[in-house]
Short mmCIF file of C-alpha atoms in Angstrom, two decimals:
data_model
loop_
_atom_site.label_atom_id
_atom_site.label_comp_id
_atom_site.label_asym_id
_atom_site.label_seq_id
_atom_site.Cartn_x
_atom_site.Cartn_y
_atom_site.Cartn_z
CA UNK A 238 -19.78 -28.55 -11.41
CA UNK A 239 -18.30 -27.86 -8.00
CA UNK A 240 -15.66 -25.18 -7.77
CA UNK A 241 -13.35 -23.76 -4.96
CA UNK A 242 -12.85 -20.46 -5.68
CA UNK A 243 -10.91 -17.79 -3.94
CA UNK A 244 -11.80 -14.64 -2.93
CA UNK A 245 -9.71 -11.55 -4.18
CA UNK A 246 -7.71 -10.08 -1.40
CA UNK A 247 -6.62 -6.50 -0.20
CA UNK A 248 -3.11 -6.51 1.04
CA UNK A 249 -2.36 -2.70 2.20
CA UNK A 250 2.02 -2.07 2.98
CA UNK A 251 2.37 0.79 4.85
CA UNK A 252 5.62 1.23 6.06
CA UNK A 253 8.17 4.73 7.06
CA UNK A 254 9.60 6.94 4.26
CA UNK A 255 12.28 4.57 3.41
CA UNK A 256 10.69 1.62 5.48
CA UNK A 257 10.83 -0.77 1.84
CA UNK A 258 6.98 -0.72 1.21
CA UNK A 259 7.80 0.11 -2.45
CA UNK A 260 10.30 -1.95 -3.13
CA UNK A 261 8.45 -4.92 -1.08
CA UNK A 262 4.76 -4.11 -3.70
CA UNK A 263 6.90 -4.11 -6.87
CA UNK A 264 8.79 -7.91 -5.43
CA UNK A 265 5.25 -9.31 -5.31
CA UNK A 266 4.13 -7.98 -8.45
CA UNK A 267 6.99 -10.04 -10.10
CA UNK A 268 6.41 -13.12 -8.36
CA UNK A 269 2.97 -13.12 -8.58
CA UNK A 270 1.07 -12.06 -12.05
CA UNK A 271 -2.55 -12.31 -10.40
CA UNK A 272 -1.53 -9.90 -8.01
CA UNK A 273 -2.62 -5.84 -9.34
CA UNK A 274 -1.28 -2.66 -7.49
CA UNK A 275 -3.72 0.15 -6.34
CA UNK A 276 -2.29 3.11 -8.17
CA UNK A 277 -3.06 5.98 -5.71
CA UNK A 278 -3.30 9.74 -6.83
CA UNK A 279 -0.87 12.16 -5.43
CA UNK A 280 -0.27 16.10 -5.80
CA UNK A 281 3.63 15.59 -5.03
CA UNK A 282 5.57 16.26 -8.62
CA UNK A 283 7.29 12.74 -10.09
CA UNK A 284 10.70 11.59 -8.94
CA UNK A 285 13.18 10.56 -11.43
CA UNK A 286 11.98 7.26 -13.42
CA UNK A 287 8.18 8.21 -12.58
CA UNK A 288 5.45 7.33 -15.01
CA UNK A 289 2.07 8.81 -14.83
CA UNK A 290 -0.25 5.77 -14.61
CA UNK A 291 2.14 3.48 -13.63
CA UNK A 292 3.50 4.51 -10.20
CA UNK A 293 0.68 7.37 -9.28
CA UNK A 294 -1.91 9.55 -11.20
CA UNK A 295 0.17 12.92 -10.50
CA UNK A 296 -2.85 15.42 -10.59
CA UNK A 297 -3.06 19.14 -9.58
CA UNK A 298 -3.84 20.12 -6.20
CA UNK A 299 -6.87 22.07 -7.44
CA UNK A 300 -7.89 18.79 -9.58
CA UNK A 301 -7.17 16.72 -6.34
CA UNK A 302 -9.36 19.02 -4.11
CA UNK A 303 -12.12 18.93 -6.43
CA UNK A 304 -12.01 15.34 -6.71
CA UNK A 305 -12.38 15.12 -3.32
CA UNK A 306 -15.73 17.50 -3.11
CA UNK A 307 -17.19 14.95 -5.35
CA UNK A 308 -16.31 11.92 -3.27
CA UNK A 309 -14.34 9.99 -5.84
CA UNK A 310 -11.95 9.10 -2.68
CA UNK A 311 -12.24 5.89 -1.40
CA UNK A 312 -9.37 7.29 1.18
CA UNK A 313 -7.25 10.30 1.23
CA UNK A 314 -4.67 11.78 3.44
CA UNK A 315 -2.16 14.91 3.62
CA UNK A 316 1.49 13.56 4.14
CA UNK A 317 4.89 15.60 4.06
CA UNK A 318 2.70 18.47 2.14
CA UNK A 319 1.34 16.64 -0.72
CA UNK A 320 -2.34 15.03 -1.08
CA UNK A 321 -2.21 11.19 -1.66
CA UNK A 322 -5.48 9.01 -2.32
CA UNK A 323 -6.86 5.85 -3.71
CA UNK A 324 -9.43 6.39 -5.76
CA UNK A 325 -13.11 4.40 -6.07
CA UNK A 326 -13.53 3.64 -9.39
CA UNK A 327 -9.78 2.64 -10.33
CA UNK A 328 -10.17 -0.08 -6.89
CA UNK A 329 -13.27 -0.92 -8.51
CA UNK A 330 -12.10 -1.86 -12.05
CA UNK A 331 -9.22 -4.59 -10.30
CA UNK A 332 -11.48 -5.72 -7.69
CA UNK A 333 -13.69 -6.70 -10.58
CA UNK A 334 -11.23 -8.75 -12.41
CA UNK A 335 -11.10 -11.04 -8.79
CA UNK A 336 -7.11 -9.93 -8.69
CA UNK A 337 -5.68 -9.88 -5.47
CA UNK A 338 -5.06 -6.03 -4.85
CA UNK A 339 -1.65 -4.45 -3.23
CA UNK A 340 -1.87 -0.95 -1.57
CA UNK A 341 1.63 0.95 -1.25
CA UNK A 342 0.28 3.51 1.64
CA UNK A 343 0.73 5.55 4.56
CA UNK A 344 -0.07 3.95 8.10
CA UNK A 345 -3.91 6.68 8.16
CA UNK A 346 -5.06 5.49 4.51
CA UNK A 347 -4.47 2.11 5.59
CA UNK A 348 -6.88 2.26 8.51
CA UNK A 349 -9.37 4.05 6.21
CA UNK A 350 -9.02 0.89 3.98
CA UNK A 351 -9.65 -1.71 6.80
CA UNK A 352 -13.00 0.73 8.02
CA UNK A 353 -14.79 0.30 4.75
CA UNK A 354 -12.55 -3.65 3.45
CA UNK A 355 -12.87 -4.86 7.39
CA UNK A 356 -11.47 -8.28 5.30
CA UNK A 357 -8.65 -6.12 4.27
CA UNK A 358 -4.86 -7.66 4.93
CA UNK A 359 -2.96 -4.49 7.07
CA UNK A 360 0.92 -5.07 7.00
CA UNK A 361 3.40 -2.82 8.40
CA UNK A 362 6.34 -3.01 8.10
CA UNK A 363 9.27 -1.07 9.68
CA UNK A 364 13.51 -1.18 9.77
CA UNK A 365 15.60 -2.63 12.09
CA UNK A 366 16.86 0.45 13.06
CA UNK A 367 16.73 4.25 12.76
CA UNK A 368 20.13 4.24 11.71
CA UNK A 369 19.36 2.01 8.91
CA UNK A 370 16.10 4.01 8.15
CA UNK A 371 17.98 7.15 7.77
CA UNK A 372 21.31 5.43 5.67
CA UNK A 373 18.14 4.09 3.16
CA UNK A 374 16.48 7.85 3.42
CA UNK A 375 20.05 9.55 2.20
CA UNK A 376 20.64 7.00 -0.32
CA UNK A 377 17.91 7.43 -2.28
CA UNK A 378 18.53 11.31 -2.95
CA UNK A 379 15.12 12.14 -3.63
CA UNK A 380 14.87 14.65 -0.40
CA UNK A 381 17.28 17.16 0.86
CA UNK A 382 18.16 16.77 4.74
CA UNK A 383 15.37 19.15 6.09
CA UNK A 384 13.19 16.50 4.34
CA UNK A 385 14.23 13.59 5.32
CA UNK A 386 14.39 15.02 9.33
CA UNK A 387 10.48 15.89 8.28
CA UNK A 388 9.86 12.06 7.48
CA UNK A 389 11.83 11.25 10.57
CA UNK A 390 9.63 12.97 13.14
CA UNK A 391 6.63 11.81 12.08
CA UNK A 392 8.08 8.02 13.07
CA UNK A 393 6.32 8.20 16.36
CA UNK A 394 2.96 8.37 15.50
CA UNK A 395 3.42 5.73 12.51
CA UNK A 396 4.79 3.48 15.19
CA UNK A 397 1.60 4.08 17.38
CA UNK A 398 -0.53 3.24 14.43
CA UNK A 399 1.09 0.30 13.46
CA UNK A 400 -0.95 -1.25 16.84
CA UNK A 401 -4.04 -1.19 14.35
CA UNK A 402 -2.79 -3.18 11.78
CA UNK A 403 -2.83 -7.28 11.22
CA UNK A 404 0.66 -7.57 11.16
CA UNK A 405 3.95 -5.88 12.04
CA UNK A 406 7.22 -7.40 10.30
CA UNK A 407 10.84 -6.15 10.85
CA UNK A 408 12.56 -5.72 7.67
CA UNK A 409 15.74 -7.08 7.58
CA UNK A 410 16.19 -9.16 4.88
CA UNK A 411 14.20 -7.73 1.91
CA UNK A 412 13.63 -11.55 0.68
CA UNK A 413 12.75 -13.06 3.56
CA UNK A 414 10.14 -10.16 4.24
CA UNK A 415 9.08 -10.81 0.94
CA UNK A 416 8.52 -14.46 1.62
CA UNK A 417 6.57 -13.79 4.84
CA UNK A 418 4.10 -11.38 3.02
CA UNK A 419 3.33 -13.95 0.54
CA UNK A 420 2.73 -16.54 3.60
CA UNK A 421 0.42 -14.24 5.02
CA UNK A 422 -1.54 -13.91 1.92
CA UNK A 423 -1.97 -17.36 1.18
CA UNK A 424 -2.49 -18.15 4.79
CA UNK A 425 -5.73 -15.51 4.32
CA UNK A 426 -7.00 -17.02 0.56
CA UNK A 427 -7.16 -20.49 2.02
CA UNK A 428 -9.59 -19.25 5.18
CA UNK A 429 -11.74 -16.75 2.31
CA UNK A 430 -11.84 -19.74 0.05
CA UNK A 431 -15.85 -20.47 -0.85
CA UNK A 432 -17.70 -23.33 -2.91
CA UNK A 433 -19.82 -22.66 -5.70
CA UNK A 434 -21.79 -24.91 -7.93
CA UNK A 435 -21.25 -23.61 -11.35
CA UNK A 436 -24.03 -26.56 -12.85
CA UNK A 437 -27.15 -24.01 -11.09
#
């Protein structure tokens, strides 16, 4: 028997503190059950509504570090003071399964992701303006003002990655962006399709 069958696909969001990444991942979860999210580890402590498992693996630093020594990173990166990393054998359990895979990162873990998934789907997305960014920064209340002016100067040198990655997408309307990501990913399964004869 003759099947088309699709590959699984690695769609990383990297986006500015605030830029919707998050909100954008947990969208596509809900519209689309075959899609699984790349938990990453983090050393930062749990915001409000947090679940261990569900939106990181909150580890020690010392934990972190040593999990690092014994390369179970597939990528990991330093951002605002905390550790963040995606690691090898949890990627390894979804991409089994043939589930499309979402990454919620930061613009350097992303490009670590394309150098060892070249395949790999890298979306950035940023606000329509700063003035927006920093109205969605304060109205989350997670970080104090000398944080969020932290997460504002390091907008620069996401903006010069975002060159790097596949696609770039303004986020004005959070459905619309929504829509577009899901146009790009089907765009990409339809080209990674392959036949196999399942009667061999």
């Amino acid at each position: 028997m003759i099947e088309v069958v699709k590959r699984p696909q690695l769609v990383v969001l990297s986006a500015p503190s605030g830029g919707g990444k998050t909100t954008i991942c947990r969208m596509l979860l809900e519209k689309n059950p075959d899609f699984r999210l790349s938990i990453s580890a983090t050393t930062r402590p749990p915001r409000a509504n947090e679940k261990d498992g569900v939106h990181y693996y909150f580890i020690s630093e010392k934990e972190f570090l040593e999990k690092v020594k014994r390369g179970e990173f597939l990528e990991h990166e330093k951002v605002h003071g905390n550790y963040y990393g995606t690691l090898k054998s949890k990627l390894k359990e979804i991409l089994e399964t043939g589930h499309t895979v979402l990454f919620d990162i930061d613009v350097y873990g992303a490009l670590n992701i394309k150098k060892h998934y070249p395949k790999s789907i890298l979306i950035f997305i940023r606000p329509p303006s700063l003035a927006e960014l920093k109205r969605r920064l304060r109205k989350r209340r997670s970080d104090d003002e000398s944080e969020i002016e932290k997460r504002l100067q390091r907008l620069p040198e996401e903006y010069a990655r975002a060159v790097y990655f596949d696609y770039d997408i303004i986020n004005n309307n959070l459905n619309e962006t929504v829509e577009r990501i899901q146009e790009i990913i089907r765009k990409h399964q339809e080209q990674d399709k392959y036949v196999t004869d399942k009667s061999i």
